Amino acid sequence: MSGARCGEEHCITCGDLAVEMRVAGAADAGGMACCVDAEGGRAEVDVLLVDPVAVGERVLVHAGVAIARLPEGGR
């Protein structure tokens, strides 16, 4: 098994950790969109819960699923 395990630093699945990401590519028919985090890391994210999303929009992502749309302008 690779990656952090529960009890080590953090576990994205059971650790209530969400990451701010920006939509970099339009969602496909299955609801998956390319998103980029603050460090430039890319991931395919399920955006069906916050659909529709536009390129450039900020979303909060937990375990590969966008769970909230974030307001423009940052924190």
CSV table of N, CA, C and O in Angstrom, one decimal:
chain,number,residue,atom,x,y,z
A,1,MET,N,0.9,-1.2,0.0
A,1,MET,CA,0.0,0.0,0.0
A,1,MET,C,0.9,1.2,0.0
A,1,MET,O,1.8,1.3,0.8
A,2,SER,N,0.6,2.2,-0.9
A,2,SER,CA,1.4,3.4,-0.9
A,2,SER,C,0.6,4.6,-0.3
A,2,SER,O,-0.7,4.5,-0.2
A,3,GLY,N,1.2,5.7,-0.1
A,3,GLY,CA,0.5,6.9,0.5
A,3,GLY,C,0.4,6.8,2.0
A,3,GLY,O,0.8,5.8,2.6
A,4,ALA,N,-0.1,7.9,2.6
A,4,ALA,CA,-0.2,8.0,4.0
A,4,ALA,C,-1.3,7.0,4.5
A,4,ALA,O,-2.4,6.8,3.9
A,5,ARG,N,-1.1,6.4,5.6
A,5,ARG,CA,-2.1,5.5,6.3
A,5,ARG,C,-2.7,6.3,7.4
A,5,ARG,O,-2.1,7.2,7.9
A,6,CYS,N,-3.9,5.9,7.8
A,6,CYS,CA,-4.5,6.5,9.0
A,6,CYS,C,-3.6,6.5,10.1
A,6,CYS,O,-3.0,5.5,10.4
A,7,GLY,N,-3.5,7.6,10.8
A,7,GLY,CA,-2.5,7.7,12.0
A,7,GLY,C,-1.2,8.3,11.6
A,7,GLY,O,-0.4,8.7,12.4
A,8,GLU,N,-0.8,8.3,10.3
A,8,GLU,CA,0.4,8.9,9.8
A,8,GLU,C,0.0,10.2,9.1
A,8,GLU,O,-0.8,10.2,8.2
A,9,GLU,N,0.6,11.3,9.6
A,9,GLU,CA,0.3,12.6,9.1
A,9,GLU,C,-1.2,12.9,8.8
A,9,GLU,O,-1.8,13.5,9.5
A,10,HIS,N,-1.7,12.4,7.7
A,10,HIS,CA,-3.1,12.5,7.4
A,10,HIS,C,-3.6,11.5,6.4
A,10,HIS,O,-2.8,10.9,5.7
A,11,CYS,N,-4.8,11.2,6.4
A,11,CYS,CA,-5.5,10.3,5.4
A,11,CYS,C,-6.6,11.0,4.8
A,11,CYS,O,-7.5,11.4,5.4
A,12,ILE,N,-6.5,11.2,3.5
A,12,ILE,CA,-7.5,12.0,2.8
A,12,ILE,C,-8.9,11.4,2.8
A,12,ILE,O,-9.9,12.1,2.8
A,13,THR,N,-9.0,10.1,3.0
A,13,THR,CA,-10.3,9.4,3.0
A,13,THR,C,-11.0,9.6,4.3
A,13,THR,O,-12.2,9.9,4.3
A,14,CYS,N,-10.3,9.4,5.4
A,14,CYS,CA,-11.0,9.4,6.7
A,14,CYS,C,-10.6,10.6,7.5
A,14,CYS,O,-11.0,10.7,8.7
A,15,GLY,N,-9.8,11.6,7.0
A,15,GLY,CA,-9.3,12.6,7.8
A,15,GLY,C,-10.0,14.0,7.7
A,15,GLY,O,-9.4,15.0,8.1
A,16,ASP,N,-11.1,14.1,7.1
A,16,ASP,CA,-11.8,15.4,7.0
A,16,ASP,C,-10.9,16.4,6.4
A,16,ASP,O,-10.9,17.6,6.8
A,17,LEU,N,-10.1,16.1,5.4
A,17,LEU,CA,-9.2,17.0,4.7
A,17,LEU,C,-9.8,17.3,3.4
A,17,LEU,O,-10.2,16.5,2.6
A,18,ALA,N,-9.9,18.6,3.1
A,18,ALA,CA,-10.4,19.1,1.8
A,18,ALA,C,-9.3,20.0,1.2
A,18,ALA,O,-8.7,20.7,2.0
A,19,VAL,N,-9.2,20.1,-0.1
A,19,VAL,CA,-8.2,20.8,-0.7
A,19,VAL,C,-8.8,21.8,-1.7
A,19,VAL,O,-9.7,21.4,-2.5
A,20,GLU,N,-8.4,23.1,-1.7
A,20,GLU,CA,-8.9,24.0,-2.7
A,20,GLU,C,-8.2,23.7,-4.0
A,20,GLU,O,-7.0,23.6,-4.1
A,21,MET,N,-9.0,23.6,-5.1
A,21,MET,CA,-8.5,23.4,-6.4
A,21,MET,C,-9.2,24.3,-7.4
A,21,MET,O,-10.3,24.8,-7.1
A,22,ARG,N,-8.6,24.6,-8.6
A,22,ARG,CA,-9.2,25.4,-9.6
A,22,ARG,C,-9.5,24.5,-10.8
A,22,ARG,O,-8.6,23.6,-11.2
A,23,VAL,N,-10.7,24.6,-11.4
A,23,VAL,CA,-11.0,23.8,-12.5
A,23,VAL,C,-10.2,24.3,-13.7
A,23,VAL,O,-10.1,25.4,-14.1
A,24,ALA,N,-9.5,23.3,-14.3
A,24,ALA,CA,-8.6,23.6,-15.5
A,24,ALA,C,-9.1,23.1,-16.8
A,24,ALA,O,-8.6,23.4,-17.8
A,25,GLY,N,-10.1,22.2,-16.7
A,25,GLY,CA,-10.7,21.6,-17.9
A,25,GLY,C,-12.1,21.3,-17.7
A,25,GLY,O,-12.6,21.0,-16.6
A,26,ALA,N,-12.9,21.5,-18.8
A,26,ALA,CA,-14.4,21.3,-18.7
A,26,ALA,C,-14.7,19.9,-18.3
A,26,ALA,O,-14.0,18.9,-18.6
A,27,ALA,N,-15.8,19.7,-17.6
A,27,ALA,CA,-16.3,18.4,-17.2
A,27,ALA,C,-16.7,17.6,-18.4
A,27,ALA,O,-17.3,18.1,-19.3
A,28,ASP,N,-16.4,16.3,-18.3
A,28,ASP,CA,-16.9,15.4,-19.4
A,28,ASP,C,-18.3,14.9,-19.1
A,28,ASP,O,-18.9,15.3,-18.1
A,29,ALA,N,-18.8,14.0,-19.9
A,29,ALA,CA,-20.2,13.6,-19.8
A,29,ALA,C,-20.4,12.8,-18.5
A,29,ALA,O,-21.5,12.7,-17.9
A,30,GLY,N,-19.3,12.2,-17.9
A,30,GLY,CA,-19.4,11.5,-16.7
A,30,GLY,C,-19.2,12.3,-15.4
A,30,GLY,O,-19.2,11.9,-14.3
A,31,GLY,N,-19.0,13.7,-15.6
A,31,GLY,CA,-18.9,14.6,-14.5
A,31,GLY,C,-17.5,14.7,-13.9
A,31,GLY,O,-17.3,15.2,-12.9
A,32,MET,N,-16.5,14.3,-14.7
A,32,MET,CA,-15.1,14.4,-14.3
A,32,MET,C,-14.5,15.6,-14.9
A,32,MET,O,-14.6,15.8,-16.1
A,33,ALA,N,-13.8,16.4,-14.1
A,33,ALA,CA,-13.1,17.6,-14.7
A,33,ALA,C,-11.6,17.6,-14.2
A,33,ALA,O,-11.3,17.1,-13.1
A,34,CYS,N,-10.8,18.1,-15.0
A,34,CYS,CA,-9.4,18.3,-14.6
A,34,CYS,C,-9.3,19.5,-13.7
A,34,CYS,O,-9.8,20.6,-14.0
A,35,CYS,N,-8.6,19.3,-12.5
A,35,CYS,CA,-8.5,20.4,-11.6
A,35,CYS,C,-7.0,20.5,-11.2
A,35,CYS,O,-6.3,19.5,-11.2
A,36,VAL,N,-6.6,21.7,-10.7
A,36,VAL,CA,-5.2,22.0,-10.3
A,36,VAL,C,-5.2,22.5,-8.9
A,36,VAL,O,-6.0,23.4,-8.6
A,37,ASP,N,-4.3,22.0,-8.1
A,37,ASP,CA,-4.1,22.5,-6.7
A,37,ASP,C,-3.1,23.7,-6.7
A,37,ASP,O,-2.5,24.0,-7.7
A,38,ALA,N,-2.9,24.3,-5.5
A,38,ALA,CA,-2.0,25.4,-5.4
A,38,ALA,C,-0.6,25.2,-5.8
A,38,ALA,O,0.2,26.1,-6.2
A,39,GLU,N,-0.1,23.9,-5.7
A,39,GLU,CA,1.2,23.5,-6.0
A,39,GLU,C,1.4,23.1,-7.5
A,39,GLU,O,2.4,22.7,-7.9
A,40,GLY,N,0.3,23.2,-8.3
A,40,GLY,CA,0.3,22.8,-9.7
A,40,GLY,C,0.0,21.3,-9.9
A,40,GLY,O,0.0,20.9,-11.1
A,41,GLY,N,-0.3,20.6,-8.9
A,41,GLY,CA,-0.7,19.2,-9.1
A,41,GLY,C,-2.1,19.0,-9.7
A,41,GLY,O,-3.0,19.8,-9.4
A,42,ARG,N,-2.2,18.2,-10.7
A,42,ARG,CA,-3.4,18.0,-11.4
A,42,ARG,C,-4.1,16.7,-11.0
A,42,ARG,O,-3.4,15.7,-10.6
A,43,ALA,N,-5.4,16.7,-11.0
A,43,ALA,CA,-6.2,15.5,-10.7
A,43,ALA,C,-7.6,15.6,-11.4
A,43,ALA,O,-8.1,16.7,-11.7
A,44,GLU,N,-8.1,14.4,-11.7
A,44,GLU,CA,-9.4,14.3,-12.3
A,44,GLU,C,-10.4,14.3,-11.1
A,44,GLU,O,-10.2,13.5,-10.1
A,45,VAL,N,-11.3,15.2,-11.0
A,45,VAL,CA,-12.2,15.4,-9.9
A,45,VAL,C,-13.7,15.2,-10.4
A,45,VAL,O,-14.1,15.7,-11.4
A,46,ASP,N,-14.4,14.5,-9.6
A,46,ASP,CA,-15.9,14.3,-9.8
A,46,ASP,C,-16.5,15.6,-9.4
A,46,ASP,O,-16.5,16.0,-8.2
A,47,VAL,N,-17.2,16.3,-10.3
A,47,VAL,CA,-17.8,17.6,-10.0
A,47,VAL,C,-19.3,17.6,-10.1
A,47,VAL,O,-20.0,18.6,-10.0
A,48,LEU,N,-19.9,16.4,-10.1
A,48,LEU,CA,-21.4,16.3,-10.2
A,48,LEU,C,-22.1,17.0,-9.1
A,48,LEU,O,-23.2,17.5,-9.3
A,49,LEU,N,-21.6,17.0,-7.9
A,49,LEU,CA,-22.3,17.6,-6.7
A,49,LEU,C,-22.4,19.1,-6.9
A,49,LEU,O,-23.2,19.8,-6.3
A,50,VAL,N,-21.4,19.8,-7.6
A,50,VAL,CA,-21.4,21.2,-7.8
A,50,VAL,C,-21.7,21.6,-9.2
A,50,VAL,O,-21.5,22.8,-9.6
A,51,ASP,N,-22.1,20.7,-10.0
A,51,ASP,CA,-22.3,21.0,-11.5
A,51,ASP,C,-23.3,22.0,-11.7
A,51,ASP,O,-24.3,22.1,-11.0
A,52,PRO,N,-23.2,22.9,-12.7
A,52,PRO,CA,-22.1,23.0,-13.6
A,52,PRO,C,-21.0,23.8,-13.1
A,52,PRO,O,-21.1,24.7,-12.3
A,53,VAL,N,-19.8,23.5,-13.5
A,53,VAL,CA,-18.6,24.3,-13.2
A,53,VAL,C,-17.9,24.8,-14.4
A,53,VAL,O,-18.1,24.3,-15.5
A,54,ALA,N,-17.3,25.9,-14.3
A,54,ALA,CA,-16.6,26.6,-15.4
A,54,ALA,C,-15.1,26.6,-15.2
A,54,ALA,O,-14.6,26.6,-14.1
A,55,VAL,N,-14.3,26.6,-16.3
A,55,VAL,CA,-12.9,26.6,-16.2
A,55,VAL,C,-12.5,27.9,-15.4
A,55,VAL,O,-13.1,29.0,-15.7
A,56,GLY,N,-11.6,27.8,-14.5
A,56,GLY,CA,-11.2,28.9,-13.7
A,56,GLY,C,-11.9,29.0,-12.3
A,56,GLY,O,-11.4,29.7,-11.4
A,57,GLU,N,-13.0,28.3,-12.2
A,57,GLU,CA,-13.8,28.3,-10.9
A,57,GLU,C,-13.0,27.5,-9.8
A,57,GLU,O,-12.3,26.5,-10.1
A,58,ARG,N,-13.1,28.0,-8.6
A,58,ARG,CA,-12.5,27.3,-7.5
A,58,ARG,C,-13.5,26.4,-6.8
A,58,ARG,O,-14.6,26.8,-6.6
A,59,VAL,N,-13.0,25.2,-6.4
A,59,VAL,CA,-13.8,24.2,-5.7
A,59,VAL,C,-13.1,23.6,-4.6
A,59,VAL,O,-11.9,23.6,-4.5
A,60,LEU,N,-13.8,23.1,-3.6
A,60,LEU,CA,-13.2,22.4,-2.5
A,60,LEU,C,-13.4,20.9,-2.7
A,60,LEU,O,-14.5,20.5,-3.0
A,61,VAL,N,-12.2,20.2,-2.7
A,61,VAL,CA,-12.2,18.8,-3.1
A,61,VAL,C,-11.9,17.9,-1.9
A,61,VAL,O,-10.9,18.2,-1.2
A,62,HIS,N,-12.6,16.9,-1.7
A,62,HIS,CA,-12.4,15.9,-0.7
A,62,HIS,C,-12.4,14.5,-1.3
A,62,HIS,O,-13.4,14.2,-1.9
A,63,ALA,N,-11.4,13.7,-1.2
A,63,ALA,CA,-11.3,12.3,-1.7
A,63,ALA,C,-11.7,12.3,-3.2
A,63,ALA,O,-12.4,11.4,-3.6
A,64,GLY,N,-11.3,13.2,-4.0
A,64,GLY,CA,-11.5,13.2,-5.4
A,64,GLY,C,-12.9,13.7,-5.8
A,64,GLY,O,-13.3,13.6,-7.0
A,65,VAL,N,-13.7,14.3,-4.9
A,65,VAL,CA,-15.0,14.8,-5.2
A,65,VAL,C,-15.1,16.3,-4.8
A,65,VAL,O,-14.8,16.6,-3.7
A,66,ALA,N,-15.5,17.1,-5.7
A,66,ALA,CA,-15.8,18.5,-5.4
A,66,ALA,C,-17.0,18.6,-4.5
A,66,ALA,O,-18.1,18.2,-4.9
A,67,ILE,N,-16.9,19.1,-3.3
A,67,ILE,CA,-18.0,19.1,-2.4
A,67,ILE,C,-18.6,20.5,-2.2
A,67,ILE,O,-19.6,20.7,-1.6
A,68,ALA,N,-17.9,21.6,-2.7
A,68,ALA,CA,-18.4,22.9,-2.6
A,68,ALA,C,-17.7,23.8,-3.7
A,68,ALA,O,-16.6,23.6,-4.0
A,69,ARG,N,-18.5,24.8,-4.1
A,69,ARG,CA,-17.9,25.8,-5.0
A,69,ARG,C,-17.5,27.0,-4.1
A,69,ARG,O,-18.1,27.3,-3.1
A,70,LEU,N,-16.3,27.5,-4.3
A,70,LEU,CA,-15.8,28.6,-3.5
A,70,LEU,C,-16.0,30.0,-4.2
A,70,LEU,O,-15.9,30.1,-5.4
A,71,PRO,N,-16.2,31.0,-3.4
A,71,PRO,CA,-16.4,32.3,-3.9
A,71,PRO,C,-15.1,32.9,-4.6
A,71,PRO,O,-14.0,32.5,-4.2
A,72,GLU,N,-15.3,33.7,-5.6
A,72,GLU,CA,-14.1,34.3,-6.2
A,72,GLU,C,-13.5,35.3,-5.3
A,72,GLU,O,-14.1,35.8,-4.4
A,73,GLY,N,-12.2,35.6,-5.5
A,73,GLY,CA,-11.6,36.6,-4.7
A,73,GLY,C,-10.7,36.0,-3.6
A,73,GLY,O,-10.0,36.8,-2.9
A,74,GLY,N,-10.7,34.7,-3.4
A,74,GLY,CA,-9.8,34.1,-2.4
A,74,GLY,C,-10.4,34.3,-1.0
A,74,GLY,O,-11.6,34.6,-0.8
A,75,ARG,N,-9.6,34.0,0.0
A,75,ARG,CA,-10.1,34.0,1.4
A,75,ARG,C,-10.1,35.4,2.0
A,75,ARG,O,-9.3,36.2,1.7
